Short mmCIF file of C-alpha atoms in Angstrom, two decimals:
data_model
loop_
_atom_site.label_atom_id
_atom_site.label_comp_id
_atom_site.label_asym_id
_atom_site.label_seq_id
_atom_site.Cartn_x
_atom_site.Cartn_y
_atom_site.Cartn_z
CA MET A 1 90.31 295.39 8.16
CA THR A 2 92.49 292.40 9.05
CA VAL A 3 96.17 292.99 9.69
CA PRO A 4 98.49 290.56 7.79
CA CYS A 5 100.84 290.07 10.77
CA LEU A 6 97.86 288.96 12.87
CA LEU A 7 96.75 286.45 10.25
CA GLU A 8 100.28 285.04 10.02
CA ALA A 9 100.57 284.68 13.79
CA TRP A 10 97.09 283.21 14.01
CA SER A 11 97.67 280.60 11.33
CA ALA A 12 101.00 279.68 12.93
CA HIS A 13 99.61 279.24 16.46
CA GLU A 14 95.86 278.53 16.22
CA ALA A 15 96.14 274.75 16.54
CA GLU A 16 98.55 275.04 19.47
CA LEU A 17 96.28 277.56 21.21
CA LEU A 18 93.27 275.28 20.75
CA ARG A 19 95.18 272.34 22.30
CA TYR A 20 96.16 274.57 25.23
CA LEU A 21 92.56 275.67 25.78
CA ARG A 22 91.20 272.12 25.47
CA HIS A 23 93.74 270.96 28.04
CA HIS A 24 92.60 273.60 30.55
CA LEU A 25 88.83 273.43 30.01
CA ARG A 26 86.33 270.65 30.62
CA GLN A 27 84.16 271.10 27.54
CA PRO A 28 85.57 271.18 23.98
CA GLY A 29 82.94 273.76 23.08
CA GLU A 30 84.25 276.08 25.80
CA ALA A 31 87.75 275.84 24.32
CA GLU A 32 86.46 276.79 20.88
CA ASP A 33 84.46 279.68 22.34
CA LEU A 34 87.52 281.02 24.15
CA LEU A 35 89.63 280.57 21.02
CA HIS A 36 87.10 282.76 19.21
CA ASP A 37 87.25 285.34 22.00
CA LEU A 38 91.03 285.28 21.81
CA PHE A 39 90.95 285.96 18.07
CA LEU A 40 88.57 288.89 18.63
CA LYS A 41 90.88 290.36 21.27
CA ALA A 42 93.81 290.10 18.91
CA LEU A 43 91.75 291.56 16.08
CA ARG A 44 90.83 294.59 18.22
CA GLN A 45 94.53 295.37 18.58
CA ARG A 46 94.74 296.13 14.84
CA GLU A 47 98.19 297.50 13.90
CA ARG A 48 99.32 297.43 17.54
CA PHE A 49 99.45 293.64 17.27
CA CYS A 50 102.29 294.00 14.72
CA ALA A 51 104.30 295.95 17.30
CA VAL A 52 104.18 293.03 19.75
CA GLY A 53 107.67 291.57 20.06
CA ASN A 54 106.56 287.95 20.49
CA PRO A 55 103.06 287.36 19.05
CA ARG A 56 102.97 283.74 20.30
CA ALA A 57 103.70 284.82 23.88
CA TRP A 58 101.03 287.55 23.63
CA LEU A 59 98.44 285.08 22.33
CA PHE A 60 99.22 282.55 25.07
CA ALA A 61 99.16 285.23 27.79
CA VAL A 62 95.72 286.36 26.64
CA ALA A 63 94.58 282.71 26.38
CA ARG A 64 95.74 282.07 29.94
CA ASN A 65 93.84 285.15 31.16
CA LEU A 66 90.71 283.98 29.33
CA VAL A 67 90.97 280.57 31.02
CA ILE A 68 91.34 282.23 34.43
CA ASP A 69 88.39 284.56 33.82
CA HIS A 70 86.30 281.61 32.62
CA ALA A 71 87.19 279.61 35.75
CA ARG A 72 86.20 282.53 37.97
CA ARG A 73 82.83 282.80 36.25
CA MET A 74 82.26 279.05 36.54
CA HIS A 75 83.36 278.91 40.18
CA ALA A 76 80.33 280.97 41.23
CA SER A 77 78.06 278.00 40.57
CA VAL A 78 78.37 274.60 42.14
CA PRO A 79 77.17 271.71 39.99
CA LEU A 80 74.67 269.55 41.82
CA SER A 81 73.86 265.96 41.16
CA ASP A 82 70.53 264.95 39.60
CA ASP A 83 70.36 262.23 42.24
CA PRO A 84 67.94 263.42 44.96
CA GLY A 85 69.85 261.34 47.51
CA ALA A 86 73.08 263.18 46.79
CA VAL A 87 74.52 265.75 49.16
CA ALA A 88 72.79 269.11 48.70
CA LEU A 89 74.15 272.63 48.85
CA ALA A 90 73.48 274.21 52.25
CA CYS A 91 72.38 277.80 51.72
CA ALA A 92 70.99 280.62 53.78
CA SER A 93 67.26 280.55 54.32
CA GLU A 94 64.72 282.34 56.43
CA GLU A 95 64.04 279.20 58.44
CA GLY A 96 66.50 277.02 60.28
CA PRO A 97 70.03 277.60 61.52
CA ALA A 98 72.46 279.92 59.76
CA PRO A 99 74.82 278.26 57.25
CA VAL A 100 77.85 279.12 59.38
CA ASP A 101 76.30 277.04 62.18
CA LEU A 102 75.65 274.14 59.79
CA LEU A 103 79.27 274.36 58.63
CA SER A 104 80.32 272.75 61.92
CA ALA A 105 79.22 269.43 60.37
CA CYS A 106 82.26 269.69 58.06
CA LEU A 107 84.62 270.34 60.95
CA PRO A 108 85.50 266.78 62.09
CA ARG A 109 86.52 265.66 58.61
CA VAL A 110 88.42 268.85 57.79
CA LEU A 111 90.21 268.72 61.15
CA SER A 112 91.32 265.17 60.36
CA GLU A 113 92.88 266.46 57.13
CA LEU A 114 95.05 269.05 58.92
CA ALA A 115 98.61 268.41 60.04
CA ALA A 116 98.81 266.96 63.56
CA GLU A 117 100.39 270.16 64.94
CA ASP A 118 97.55 272.33 63.56
CA ARG A 119 94.86 269.88 64.64
CA GLU A 120 96.23 269.78 68.21
CA ALA A 121 96.32 273.58 68.49
CA ILE A 122 92.70 273.89 67.26
CA GLU A 123 91.39 271.01 69.36
CA ARG A 124 93.05 272.17 72.59
CA CYS A 125 92.55 275.94 72.36
CA ASP A 126 89.43 276.50 70.24
CA ILE A 127 87.44 273.35 70.91
CA GLY A 128 88.76 272.28 74.33
CA GLY A 129 88.91 275.81 75.75
CA MET A 130 92.57 275.63 76.81
CA THR A 131 94.14 279.07 77.17
CA GLN A 132 97.01 279.90 74.87
CA GLN A 133 99.24 280.31 77.96
CA ALA A 134 98.37 276.78 79.09
CA PHE A 135 98.89 275.51 75.54
CA ALA A 136 102.31 277.18 75.45
CA GLU A 137 103.30 275.37 78.65
CA PHE A 138 101.82 272.08 77.41
CA ALA A 139 103.63 272.27 74.05
CA GLY A 140 106.87 273.67 75.48
CA LEU A 141 106.55 276.92 73.54
CA SER A 142 106.87 280.57 74.43
CA LEU A 143 103.54 282.41 74.65
CA PRO A 144 104.19 284.30 71.38
CA GLY A 145 105.14 281.00 69.74
CA ALA A 146 101.94 279.36 70.94
CA LYS A 147 99.85 282.31 69.76
CA SER A 148 101.50 282.12 66.33
CA ARG A 149 100.90 278.38 66.10
CA VAL A 150 97.22 278.76 66.99
CA GLN A 151 96.81 281.63 64.51
CA ARG A 152 98.46 279.68 61.68
CA ALA A 153 96.36 276.63 62.52
CA ARG A 154 93.18 278.72 62.34
CA GLN A 155 94.22 280.11 58.94
CA ARG A 156 94.92 276.63 57.60
CA LEU A 157 91.64 275.33 59.00
CA ARG A 158 89.76 278.16 57.33
CA ALA A 159 91.51 277.57 54.00
CA GLN A 160 90.77 273.83 54.18
CA LEU A 161 87.11 274.46 55.05
CA VAL A 162 86.74 276.85 52.12
CA ARG A 163 88.45 274.43 49.74
CA ALA A 164 86.99 271.12 50.92
CA CYS A 165 83.44 272.26 51.66
CA GLN A 166 83.30 274.79 48.79
CA VAL A 167 82.32 277.58 51.16
CA GLN A 168 80.85 280.65 49.48
CA LEU A 169 80.71 284.05 51.14
CA ASP A 170 78.11 286.76 50.59
CA GLU A 171 78.85 290.41 49.90
CA HIS A 172 79.36 291.00 53.64
CA GLY A 173 81.96 288.23 53.97
CA LYS A 174 79.60 285.90 55.84
CA VAL A 175 79.10 282.23 54.98
CA CYS A 176 76.08 281.90 52.72
CA CYS A 177 76.50 278.46 51.15
CA PHE A 178 78.65 275.34 51.26
CA VAL A 179 78.65 271.71 50.21
CA PRO A 180 78.55 269.44 53.27
CA ARG A 181 81.07 266.61 53.34
CA PRO A 182 80.11 263.28 54.86
CA PRO A 183 82.22 262.15 57.82
CA LEU A 184 84.96 259.61 57.14
#
């Protein structure tokens, strides 16, 4: 049984919803599929849909959630090129070094993308072996200030590695796969 208020809202906003979905998705077919899913979600509400104060806002909120859920599902896979010479996905295997060890190949490029202050803290303390006390004296900071700077720099480095090298973690939180980036 279709509720008349749902049909009215749907006919008033369907085209706008489809444009919104097409704008946020790569494939037109995906937008149409999510539009269909959106209609089914609204249909399952039955008479409760009529009680919604702003049907357009409800439809767009559900559409946004569908786009987010779709992106999460798609993020789990990394599209690879058909070109055999293209950069491959580095994944865990029985043989060879662990992926976290191979991830160091991404480090020089990712470090170059960090702010100078973050790069200096990482290079001096984590790579160069300088103590945080010595770094504090070198940078003219208090020890707590130096520790905070190093900690923030590590967090930003980690975030940039995850983003730039598409790092994936396994169920234990360990690096399992990533896409190596060529040096600049």
